[in-house]
CSV table of C-alpha atoms and ligand atoms in Angstrom, one decimal:
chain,number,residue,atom,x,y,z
T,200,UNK,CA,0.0,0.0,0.0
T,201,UNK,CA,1.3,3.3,-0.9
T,202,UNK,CA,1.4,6.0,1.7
T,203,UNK,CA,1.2,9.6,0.7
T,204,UNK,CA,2.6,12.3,3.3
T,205,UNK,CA,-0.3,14.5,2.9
T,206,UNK,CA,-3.0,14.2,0.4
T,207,UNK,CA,-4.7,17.9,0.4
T,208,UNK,CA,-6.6,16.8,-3.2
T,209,UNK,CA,-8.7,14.4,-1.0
T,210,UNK,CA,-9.4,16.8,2.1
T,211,UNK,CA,-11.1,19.5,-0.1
T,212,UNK,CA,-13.3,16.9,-2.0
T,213,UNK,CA,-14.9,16.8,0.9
T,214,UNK,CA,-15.6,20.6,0.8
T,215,UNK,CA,-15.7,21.0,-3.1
T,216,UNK,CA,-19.8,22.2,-3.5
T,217,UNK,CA,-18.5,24.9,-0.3
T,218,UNK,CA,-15.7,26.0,-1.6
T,219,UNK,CA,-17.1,26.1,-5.4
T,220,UNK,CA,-19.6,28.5,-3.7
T,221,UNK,CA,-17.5,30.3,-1.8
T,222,UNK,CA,-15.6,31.1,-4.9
T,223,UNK,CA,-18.4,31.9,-6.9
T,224,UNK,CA,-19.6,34.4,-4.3
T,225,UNK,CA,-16.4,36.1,-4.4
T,226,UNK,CA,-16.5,36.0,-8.5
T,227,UNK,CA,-19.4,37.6,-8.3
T,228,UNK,CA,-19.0,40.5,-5.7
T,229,UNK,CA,-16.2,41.9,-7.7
T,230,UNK,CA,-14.4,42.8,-5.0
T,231,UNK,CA,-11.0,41.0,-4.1
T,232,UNK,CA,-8.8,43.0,-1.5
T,233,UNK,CA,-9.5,44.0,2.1
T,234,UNK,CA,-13.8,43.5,1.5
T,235,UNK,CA,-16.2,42.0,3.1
T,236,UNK,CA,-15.2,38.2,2.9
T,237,UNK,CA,-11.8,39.4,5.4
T,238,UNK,CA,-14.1,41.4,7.3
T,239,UNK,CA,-16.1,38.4,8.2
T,240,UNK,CA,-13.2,35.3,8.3
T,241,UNK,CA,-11.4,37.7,10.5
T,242,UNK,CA,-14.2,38.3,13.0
T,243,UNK,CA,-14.7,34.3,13.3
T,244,UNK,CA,-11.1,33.7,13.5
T,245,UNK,CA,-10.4,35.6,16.1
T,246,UNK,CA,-13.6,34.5,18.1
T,247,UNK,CA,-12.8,30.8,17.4
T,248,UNK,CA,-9.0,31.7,19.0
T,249,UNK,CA,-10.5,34.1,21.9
T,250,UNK,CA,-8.3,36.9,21.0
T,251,UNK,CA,-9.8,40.4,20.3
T,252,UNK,CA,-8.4,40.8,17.3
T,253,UNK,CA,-7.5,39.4,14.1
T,254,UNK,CA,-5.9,40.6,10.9
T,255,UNK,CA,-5.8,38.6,7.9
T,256,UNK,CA,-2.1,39.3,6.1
T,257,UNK,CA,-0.2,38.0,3.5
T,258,UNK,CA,1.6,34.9,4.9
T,259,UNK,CA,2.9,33.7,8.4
T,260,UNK,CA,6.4,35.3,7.5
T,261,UNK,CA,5.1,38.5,7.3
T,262,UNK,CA,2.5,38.0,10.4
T,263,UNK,CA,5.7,38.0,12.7
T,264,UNK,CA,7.8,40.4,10.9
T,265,UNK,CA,4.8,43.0,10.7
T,266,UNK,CA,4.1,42.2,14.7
T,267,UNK,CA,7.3,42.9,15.9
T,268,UNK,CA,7.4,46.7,13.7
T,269,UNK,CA,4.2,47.5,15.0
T,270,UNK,CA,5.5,46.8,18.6
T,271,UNK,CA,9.1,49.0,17.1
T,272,UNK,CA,11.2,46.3,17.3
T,273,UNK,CA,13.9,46.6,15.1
T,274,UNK,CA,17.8,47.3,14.9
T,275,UNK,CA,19.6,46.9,17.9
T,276,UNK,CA,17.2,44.7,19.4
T,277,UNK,CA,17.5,40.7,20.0
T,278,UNK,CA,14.8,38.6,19.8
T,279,UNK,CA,15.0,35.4,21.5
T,280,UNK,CA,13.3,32.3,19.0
T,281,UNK,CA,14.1,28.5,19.3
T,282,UNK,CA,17.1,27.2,18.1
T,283,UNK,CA,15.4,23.8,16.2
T,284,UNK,CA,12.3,25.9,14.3
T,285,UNK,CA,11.5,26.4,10.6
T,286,UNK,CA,14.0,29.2,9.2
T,287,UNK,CA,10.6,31.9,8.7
T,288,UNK,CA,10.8,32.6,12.7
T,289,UNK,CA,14.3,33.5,12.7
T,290,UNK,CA,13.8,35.6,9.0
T,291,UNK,CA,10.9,37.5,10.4
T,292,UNK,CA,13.2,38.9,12.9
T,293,UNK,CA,16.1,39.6,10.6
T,294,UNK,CA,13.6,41.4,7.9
T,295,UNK,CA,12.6,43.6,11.1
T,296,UNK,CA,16.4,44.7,11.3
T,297,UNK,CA,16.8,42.8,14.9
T,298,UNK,CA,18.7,40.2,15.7
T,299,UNK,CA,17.4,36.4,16.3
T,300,UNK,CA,19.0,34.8,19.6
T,301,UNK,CA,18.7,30.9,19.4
T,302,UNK,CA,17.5,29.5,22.4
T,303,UNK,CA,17.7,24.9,22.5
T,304,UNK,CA,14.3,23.4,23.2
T,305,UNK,CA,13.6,20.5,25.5
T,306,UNK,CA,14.6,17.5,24.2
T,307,UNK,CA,11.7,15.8,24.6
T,308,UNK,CA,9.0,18.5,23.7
T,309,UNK,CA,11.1,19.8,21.0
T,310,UNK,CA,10.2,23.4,22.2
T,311,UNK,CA,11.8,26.3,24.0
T,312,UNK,CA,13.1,25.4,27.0
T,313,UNK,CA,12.3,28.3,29.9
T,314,UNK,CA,15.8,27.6,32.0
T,315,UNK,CA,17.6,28.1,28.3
T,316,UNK,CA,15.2,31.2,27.5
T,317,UNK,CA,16.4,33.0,31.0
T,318,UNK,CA,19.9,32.7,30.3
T,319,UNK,CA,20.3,34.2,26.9
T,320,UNK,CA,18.8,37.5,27.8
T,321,UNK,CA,20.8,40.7,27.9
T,322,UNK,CA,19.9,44.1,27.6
T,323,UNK,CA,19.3,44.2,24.4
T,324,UNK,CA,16.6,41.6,24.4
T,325,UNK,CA,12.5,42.6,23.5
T,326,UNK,CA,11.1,40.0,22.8
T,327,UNK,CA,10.4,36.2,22.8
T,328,UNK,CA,8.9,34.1,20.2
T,329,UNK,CA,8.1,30.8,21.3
T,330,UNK,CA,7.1,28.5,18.9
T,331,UNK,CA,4.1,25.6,19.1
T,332,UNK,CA,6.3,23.4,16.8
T,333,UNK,CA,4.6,20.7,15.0
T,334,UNK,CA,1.4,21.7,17.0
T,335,UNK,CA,2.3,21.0,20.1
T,336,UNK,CA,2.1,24.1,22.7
T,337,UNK,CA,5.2,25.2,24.3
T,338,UNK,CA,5.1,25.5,27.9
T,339,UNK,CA,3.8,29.4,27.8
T,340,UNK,CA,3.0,30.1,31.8
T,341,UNK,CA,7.4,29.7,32.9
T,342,UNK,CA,7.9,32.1,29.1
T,343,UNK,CA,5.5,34.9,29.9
T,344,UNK,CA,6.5,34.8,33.6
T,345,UNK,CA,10.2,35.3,32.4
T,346,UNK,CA,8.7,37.7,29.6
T,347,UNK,CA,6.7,39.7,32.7
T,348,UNK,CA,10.0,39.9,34.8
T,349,UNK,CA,12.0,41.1,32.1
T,350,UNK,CA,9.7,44.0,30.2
T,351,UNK,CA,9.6,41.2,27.3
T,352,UNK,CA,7.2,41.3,24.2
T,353,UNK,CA,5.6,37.7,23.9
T,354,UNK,CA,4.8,36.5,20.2
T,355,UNK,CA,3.4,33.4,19.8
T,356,UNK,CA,4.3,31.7,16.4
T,357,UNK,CA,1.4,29.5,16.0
T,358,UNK,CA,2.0,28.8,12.3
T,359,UNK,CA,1.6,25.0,13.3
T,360,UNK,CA,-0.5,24.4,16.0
T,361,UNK,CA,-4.0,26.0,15.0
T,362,UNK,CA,-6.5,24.7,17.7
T,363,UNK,CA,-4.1,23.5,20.4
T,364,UNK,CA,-4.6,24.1,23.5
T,365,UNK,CA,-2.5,24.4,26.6
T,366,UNK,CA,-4.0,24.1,29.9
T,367,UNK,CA,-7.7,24.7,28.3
T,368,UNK,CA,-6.4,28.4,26.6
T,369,UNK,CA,-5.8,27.9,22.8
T,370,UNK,CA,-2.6,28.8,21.6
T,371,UNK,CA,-3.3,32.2,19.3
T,372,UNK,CA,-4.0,34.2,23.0
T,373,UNK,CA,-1.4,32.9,25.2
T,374,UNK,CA,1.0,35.9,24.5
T,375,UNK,CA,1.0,39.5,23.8
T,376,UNK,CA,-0.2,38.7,20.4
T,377,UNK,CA,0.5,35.7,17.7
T,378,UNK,CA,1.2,34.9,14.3
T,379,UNK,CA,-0.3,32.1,12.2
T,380,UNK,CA,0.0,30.7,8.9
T,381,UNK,CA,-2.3,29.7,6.1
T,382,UNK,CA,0.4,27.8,3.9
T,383,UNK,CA,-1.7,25.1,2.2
T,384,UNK,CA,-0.2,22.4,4.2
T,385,UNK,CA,-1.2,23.8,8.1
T,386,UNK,CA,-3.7,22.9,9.9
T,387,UNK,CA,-5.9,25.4,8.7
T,388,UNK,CA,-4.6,26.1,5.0
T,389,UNK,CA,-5.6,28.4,2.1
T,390,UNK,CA,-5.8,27.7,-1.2
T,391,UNK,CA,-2.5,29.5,-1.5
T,392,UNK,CA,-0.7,31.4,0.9
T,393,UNK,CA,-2.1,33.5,3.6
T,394,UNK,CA,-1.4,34.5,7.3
T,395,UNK,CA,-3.2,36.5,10.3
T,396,UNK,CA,-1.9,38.5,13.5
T,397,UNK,CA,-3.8,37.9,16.7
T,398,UNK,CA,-4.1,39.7,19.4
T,399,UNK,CA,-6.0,41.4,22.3
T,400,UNK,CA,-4.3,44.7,22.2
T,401,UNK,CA,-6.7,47.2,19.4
T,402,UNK,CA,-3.5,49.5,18.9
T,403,UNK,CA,-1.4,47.0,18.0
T,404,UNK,CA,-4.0,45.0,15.6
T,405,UNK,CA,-4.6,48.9,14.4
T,406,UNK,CA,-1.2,49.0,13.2
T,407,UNK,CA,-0.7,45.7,11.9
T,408,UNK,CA,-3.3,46.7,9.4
T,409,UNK,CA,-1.9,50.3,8.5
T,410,UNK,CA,1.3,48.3,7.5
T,411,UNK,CA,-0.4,45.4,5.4
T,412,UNK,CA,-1.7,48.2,3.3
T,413,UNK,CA,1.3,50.5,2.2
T,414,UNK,CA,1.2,52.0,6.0
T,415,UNK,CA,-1.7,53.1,4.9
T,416,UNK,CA,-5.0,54.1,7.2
T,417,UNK,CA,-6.8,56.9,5.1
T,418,UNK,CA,-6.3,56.2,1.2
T,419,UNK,CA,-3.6,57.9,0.0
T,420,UNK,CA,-2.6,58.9,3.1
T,421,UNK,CA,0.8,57.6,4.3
T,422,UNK,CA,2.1,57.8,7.8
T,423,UNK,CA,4.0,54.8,7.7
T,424,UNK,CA,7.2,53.2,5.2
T,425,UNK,CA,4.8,49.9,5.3
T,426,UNK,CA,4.0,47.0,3.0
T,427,UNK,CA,1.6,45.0,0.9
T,428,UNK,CA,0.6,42.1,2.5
T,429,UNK,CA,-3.2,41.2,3.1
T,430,UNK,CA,-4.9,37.5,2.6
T,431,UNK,CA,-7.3,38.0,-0.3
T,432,UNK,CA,-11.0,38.0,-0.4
T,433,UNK,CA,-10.5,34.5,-2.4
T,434,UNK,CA,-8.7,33.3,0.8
T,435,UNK,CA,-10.4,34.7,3.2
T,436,UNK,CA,-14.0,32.7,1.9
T,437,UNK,CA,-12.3,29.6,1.3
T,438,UNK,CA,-10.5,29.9,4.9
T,439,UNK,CA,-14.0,30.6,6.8
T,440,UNK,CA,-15.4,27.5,5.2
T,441,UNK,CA,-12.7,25.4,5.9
T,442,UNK,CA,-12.4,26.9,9.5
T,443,UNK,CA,-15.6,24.6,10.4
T,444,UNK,CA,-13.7,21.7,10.5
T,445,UNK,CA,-10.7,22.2,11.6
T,446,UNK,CA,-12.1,21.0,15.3
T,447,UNK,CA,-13.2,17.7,13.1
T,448,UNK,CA,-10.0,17.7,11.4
T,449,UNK,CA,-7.8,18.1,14.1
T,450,UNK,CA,-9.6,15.5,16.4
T,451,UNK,CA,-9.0,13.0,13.3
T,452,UNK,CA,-5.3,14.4,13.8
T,453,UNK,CA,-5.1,12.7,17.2
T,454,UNK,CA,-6.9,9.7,16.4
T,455,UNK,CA,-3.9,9.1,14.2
T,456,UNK,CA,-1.3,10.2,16.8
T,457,UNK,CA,-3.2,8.1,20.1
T,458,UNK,CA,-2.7,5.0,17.4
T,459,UNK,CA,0.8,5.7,16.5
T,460,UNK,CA,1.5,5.9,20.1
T,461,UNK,CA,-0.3,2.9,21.4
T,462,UNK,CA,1.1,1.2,17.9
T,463,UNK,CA,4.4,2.1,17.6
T,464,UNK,CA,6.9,-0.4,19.0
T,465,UNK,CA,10.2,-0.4,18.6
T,466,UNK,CA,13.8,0.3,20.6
T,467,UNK,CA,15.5,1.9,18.2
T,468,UNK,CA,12.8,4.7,17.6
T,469,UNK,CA,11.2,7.2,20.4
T,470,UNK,CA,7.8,8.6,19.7
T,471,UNK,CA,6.9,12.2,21.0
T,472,UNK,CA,6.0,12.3,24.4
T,473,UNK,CA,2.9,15.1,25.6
T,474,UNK,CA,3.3,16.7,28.9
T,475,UNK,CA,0.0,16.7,30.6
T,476,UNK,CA,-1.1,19.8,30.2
T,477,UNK,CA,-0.6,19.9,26.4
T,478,UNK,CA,-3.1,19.3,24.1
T,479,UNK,CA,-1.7,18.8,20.6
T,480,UNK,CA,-3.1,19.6,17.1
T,481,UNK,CA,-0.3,17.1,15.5
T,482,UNK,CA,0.7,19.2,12.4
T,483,UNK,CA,3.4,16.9,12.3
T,484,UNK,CA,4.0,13.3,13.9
T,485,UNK,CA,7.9,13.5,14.6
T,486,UNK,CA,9.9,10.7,15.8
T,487,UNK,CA,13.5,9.9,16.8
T,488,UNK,CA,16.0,7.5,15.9
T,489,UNK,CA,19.6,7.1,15.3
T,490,UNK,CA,19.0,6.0,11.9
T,491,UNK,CA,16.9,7.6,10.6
T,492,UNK,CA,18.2,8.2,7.4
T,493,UNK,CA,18.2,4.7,7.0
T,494,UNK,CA,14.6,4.5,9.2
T,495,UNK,CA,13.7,7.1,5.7
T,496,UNK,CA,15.0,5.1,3.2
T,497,UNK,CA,13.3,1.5,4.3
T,498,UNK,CA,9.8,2.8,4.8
T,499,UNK,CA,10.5,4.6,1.4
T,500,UNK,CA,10.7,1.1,0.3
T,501,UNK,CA,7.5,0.1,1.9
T,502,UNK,CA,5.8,2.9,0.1
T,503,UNK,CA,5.7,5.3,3.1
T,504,UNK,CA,6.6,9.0,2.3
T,505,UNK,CA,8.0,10.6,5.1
T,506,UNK,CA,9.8,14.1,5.3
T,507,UNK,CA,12.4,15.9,7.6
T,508,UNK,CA,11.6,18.5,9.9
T,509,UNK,CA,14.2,20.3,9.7
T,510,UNK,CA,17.2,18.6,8.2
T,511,UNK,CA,19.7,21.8,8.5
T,512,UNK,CA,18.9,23.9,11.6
T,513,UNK,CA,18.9,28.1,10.6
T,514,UNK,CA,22.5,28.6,12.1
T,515,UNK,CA,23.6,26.1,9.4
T,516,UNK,CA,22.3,28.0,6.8
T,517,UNK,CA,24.3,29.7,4.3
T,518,UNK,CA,22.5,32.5,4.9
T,519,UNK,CA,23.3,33.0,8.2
T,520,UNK,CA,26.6,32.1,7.8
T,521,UNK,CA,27.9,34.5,10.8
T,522,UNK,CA,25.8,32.3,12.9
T,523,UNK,CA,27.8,29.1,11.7
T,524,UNK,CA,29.4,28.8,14.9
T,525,UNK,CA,26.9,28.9,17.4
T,526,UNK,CA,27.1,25.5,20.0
T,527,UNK,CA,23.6,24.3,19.8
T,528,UNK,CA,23.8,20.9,19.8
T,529,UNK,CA,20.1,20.1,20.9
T,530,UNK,CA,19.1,21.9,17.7
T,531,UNK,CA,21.6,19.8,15.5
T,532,UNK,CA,20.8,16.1,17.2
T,533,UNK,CA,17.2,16.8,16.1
T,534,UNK,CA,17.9,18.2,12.8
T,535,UNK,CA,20.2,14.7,12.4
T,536,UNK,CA,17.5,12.0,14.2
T,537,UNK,CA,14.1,13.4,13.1
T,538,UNK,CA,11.3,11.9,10.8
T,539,UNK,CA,7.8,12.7,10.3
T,540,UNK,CA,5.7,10.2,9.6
T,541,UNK,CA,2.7,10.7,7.8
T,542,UNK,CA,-0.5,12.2,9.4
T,543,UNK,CA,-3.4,14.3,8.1
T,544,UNK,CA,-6.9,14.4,8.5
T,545,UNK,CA,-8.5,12.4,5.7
T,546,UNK,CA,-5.3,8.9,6.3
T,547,UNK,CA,-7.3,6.1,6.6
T,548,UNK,CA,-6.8,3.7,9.1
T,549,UNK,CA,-5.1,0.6,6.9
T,550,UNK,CA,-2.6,3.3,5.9
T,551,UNK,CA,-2.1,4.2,9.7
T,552,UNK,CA,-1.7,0.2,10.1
T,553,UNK,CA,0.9,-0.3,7.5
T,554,UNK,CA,2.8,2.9,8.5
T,555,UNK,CA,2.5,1.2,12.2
T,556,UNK,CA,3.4,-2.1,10.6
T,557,UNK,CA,6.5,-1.1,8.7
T,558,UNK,CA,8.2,1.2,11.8
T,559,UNK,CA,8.0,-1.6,13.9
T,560,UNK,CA,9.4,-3.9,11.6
T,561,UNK,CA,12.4,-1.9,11.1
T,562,UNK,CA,15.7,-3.6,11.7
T,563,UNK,CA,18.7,-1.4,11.6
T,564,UNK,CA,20.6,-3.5,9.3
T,565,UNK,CA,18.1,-4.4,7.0
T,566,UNK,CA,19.2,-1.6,5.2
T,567,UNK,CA,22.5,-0.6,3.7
L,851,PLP,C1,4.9,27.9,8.0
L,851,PLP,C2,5.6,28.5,9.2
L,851,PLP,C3,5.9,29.9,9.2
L,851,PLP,C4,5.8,30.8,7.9
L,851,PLP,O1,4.5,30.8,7.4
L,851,PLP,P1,4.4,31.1,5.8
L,851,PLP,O2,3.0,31.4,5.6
L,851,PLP,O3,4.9,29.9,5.1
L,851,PLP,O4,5.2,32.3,5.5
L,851,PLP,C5,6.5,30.4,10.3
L,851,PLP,N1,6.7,29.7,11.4
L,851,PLP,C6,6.5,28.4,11.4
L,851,PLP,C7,6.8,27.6,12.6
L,851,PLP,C8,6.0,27.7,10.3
L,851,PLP,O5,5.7,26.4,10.3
C-alpha cells in the first residue's frame, strides 16, 4: 500500500460544492482585497482563538515580521526564537532589522526550554517568540513569567498548531499577540498562501493593518514606510469554510497520533512524548531514531513517504553564515534524528496500520 505524506486533493473533496460557492460568491462581488469576505473570516477567527483581534495578512512570514514593527522592534534589538524551528521565525526577525538569539528546546517537547530562554537574555533583548512546533504548545506560563519579569514582548508563532490548546487556553491568545499561517499544508490552510496577526491589544492590531496596506490608514494617506501584505478575499471565503472543520479535522489528527502511540513499538525509535497539560493539534507526527536516514529510506521502500523537519537547523544556513558557529547541539541532534511520519486528517486507518506495521518492523541493518 502506498502512503502519501499529505494528500490535500482528498481533504477538499470533501468541501468541493463549499468551496465552489465560496468562490463563486467572491467572483461575483467583484471585490478581491480587504472587502467584506476578510471582514467576516477575521471576525470568526479571532472568536474561534478568543483573542480580540485578528488581521488577515499576507503569509505567516510577514504576520511576525509586521508584529514585531508594529510593537518598534527593530535594529539593535535581539529577539529570543528557538534554536530547532522552521528558518521563517528567525527571517521574520532579521527582515525587522533585529537580531534572532537561538534558544535549544527541550529535548523531549522539541520546544523552547524556559531555564535556556532566561539565560540568553541581555539588555538588548524585546522580545520572545516561542514556537508551538509541530502543534504541540510550548510551555507558555514559565515564558510569559520570564517575559513579565523582564519587560519582554511575547509572540506566539502559532504557524503550526491551529486549535491546540494548553492548559484549556488555545494557543493564538497565550502571548501579547500571535502569528499564524495559512500555507496550504497547516492545519488550517488556504488555497494559496495566507497568514493572520492575533491579538488582544486594538493598537497593536490597528497597526498591523496600516502596515499590510502601504502604511496606509486613510487612502492615500501615508504615515507609515509599510508594505503589501493582506490575505485575499479568495482566501479569506475559502479559509472561513474550511475553519468549520478544523475541530473535526484536528480530532482526526489525534486519532492518528493516540494509534501511533499505542502502535508504535520499537527500541530503536522514540515517539513524542505530551506533557499533561498539552493538548496537541499534530501538524506533524515526529519521531527519533539514530537511523533515521536509513529508518527514511526502508519505509521509502515500503511505500511510506515521510519528510524531515528540519534537516539543516537556521544557524547552518548559508545564509546565516555568521551564525555558523553557534554550539547548539540540541538543535543539531534533532535536525540529524528526526522523521515525520505521515499524518493528516483524511489517512485512513489501513494506511495508519501499515505505517505502524512497517516502523516496527524496522531492523537497523536491513538496510544498507
Ligand atoms: C509555516 C511557518 C511559518 C511561515 O509561514 P508562511 O505562511 O509559510 O510564511 C512560520 N513559522 C513556522 C513555525 C511555520 O511552520
Amino acid at each position: 500500500m502506498k502512503v502519501p505524506f499529505l494528500d490535500l486533493k482528498a481533504l477538499h473533496q470533501e468541501l468541493k460544492t463549499e468551496l465552489g460557492a465560496a468562490f463563486e460568491r467572491v467572483l461575483d462581488s467583484g471585490w478581491y482585497i480587504v472587502g467584506r469576505e476578510l471582514e467576516s473570516f477575521e471576525a470568526q477567527f479571532a472568536e474561534y482563538c478568543g483573542a480580540a483581534h485578528c488581521v488577515g495578512v499576507g503569509n505567516g512570514l510577514d504576520a511576525i515580521h509586521l508584529l514585531l514593527e508594529a510593537y518598534g522592534i527593530g535594529v539593535g534589538d535581539e529577539v529570543l526564537v528557538p534554536s530547532n524551528t522552521f528558518i521563517a521565525t528567525w527571517l521574520a526577525v532579521t527582515r525587522a532589522g533585529a537580531t534572532p538569539v537561538a534558544v535549544e528546546p527541550d529535548p523531549h517537547t522539541y520546544n523552547i526550554d524556559p531555564a535556556a530562554l532566561e539565560a540568553a537574555i541581555t539588555p538588548r533583548t524585546a522580545a520572545i517568540i516561542p514556537v508551538h512546533l509541530y502543534g504541540q504548545p510550548a510551555d507558555m506560563d514559565p515564558v510569559n513569567r520570564i517575559a513579565e519579569h523582564h519587560k519582554l514582548i511575547v509572540i506566539e508563532d502559532a504557524a503550526q498548531a491551529q486549535g491546540a490548546r494548553y492548559r484549556d487556553r488555545l494557543v493564538g491568545s497565550l502571548g501579547h499577540a500571535a502569528a499564524t499561517s495559512f500555507y496550504p499544508g497547516k492545519n488550517l490552510g488556504a488555497l494559496g498562501d495566507g497568514g493572520a496577526v492575533l491579538t488582544s491589544d486594538a493598537a497593536i492590531a490597528d497597526r498591523v493593518r496600516e502596515l499590510r496596506n502601504y502604511g496606509s490608514k486613510v487612502k492615500y494617506q501615508h504615515d507609515k514606510l509599510g508594505y503589501n501584505s493582506r490575505l485575499d478575499e479568495l482566501q479569506a471565503a475559502f479559509l472561513s469554510v474550511k475553519l468549520r472543520s478544523l475541530d473535526a479535522w484536528n480530532n482526526q489528527r489525534r486519532e492518528i497520533a493516540r494509534r501511533y502511540k499505542e502502535g508504535i513499538h520499537n527500541a530503536e525509535i522514540v515517539t513524542p512524548s505530551v506533557p499533561d497539560w498539552a493538548a496537541p493539534v499534530w501538524h506533524l507526527y515526529v519521531v527519533r531514531t539514530l537511523h533515521r536516514d536509513r529508518l527514511q529510506q526502508y519505509l521509502r521502500e515500503c511505500q511510506i513517504d515521510t519528510m524531515i523537519h528540519y534537516p539543516v537547523p537556521p544557524h547552518r544556513q548559508r545564509c546565516y553564515a555568521e551564525m555558523t558557529s553557534l554550539y547548539l547541539p540540541i538543535a543539531e541532534q534533532l535536525s540529524a534524528e528526526s522523521l515525520s511520519l505521515p499524518i493528516f486528517p483524511s489517512m485512513h486507518g489501513d494506511e495508519v496500520d501499515s505505517v505502524i506495521n512497517a516502523v516496527n518492523n524496522f531492523v537497523v541493518d536491513s538496510v544498507l
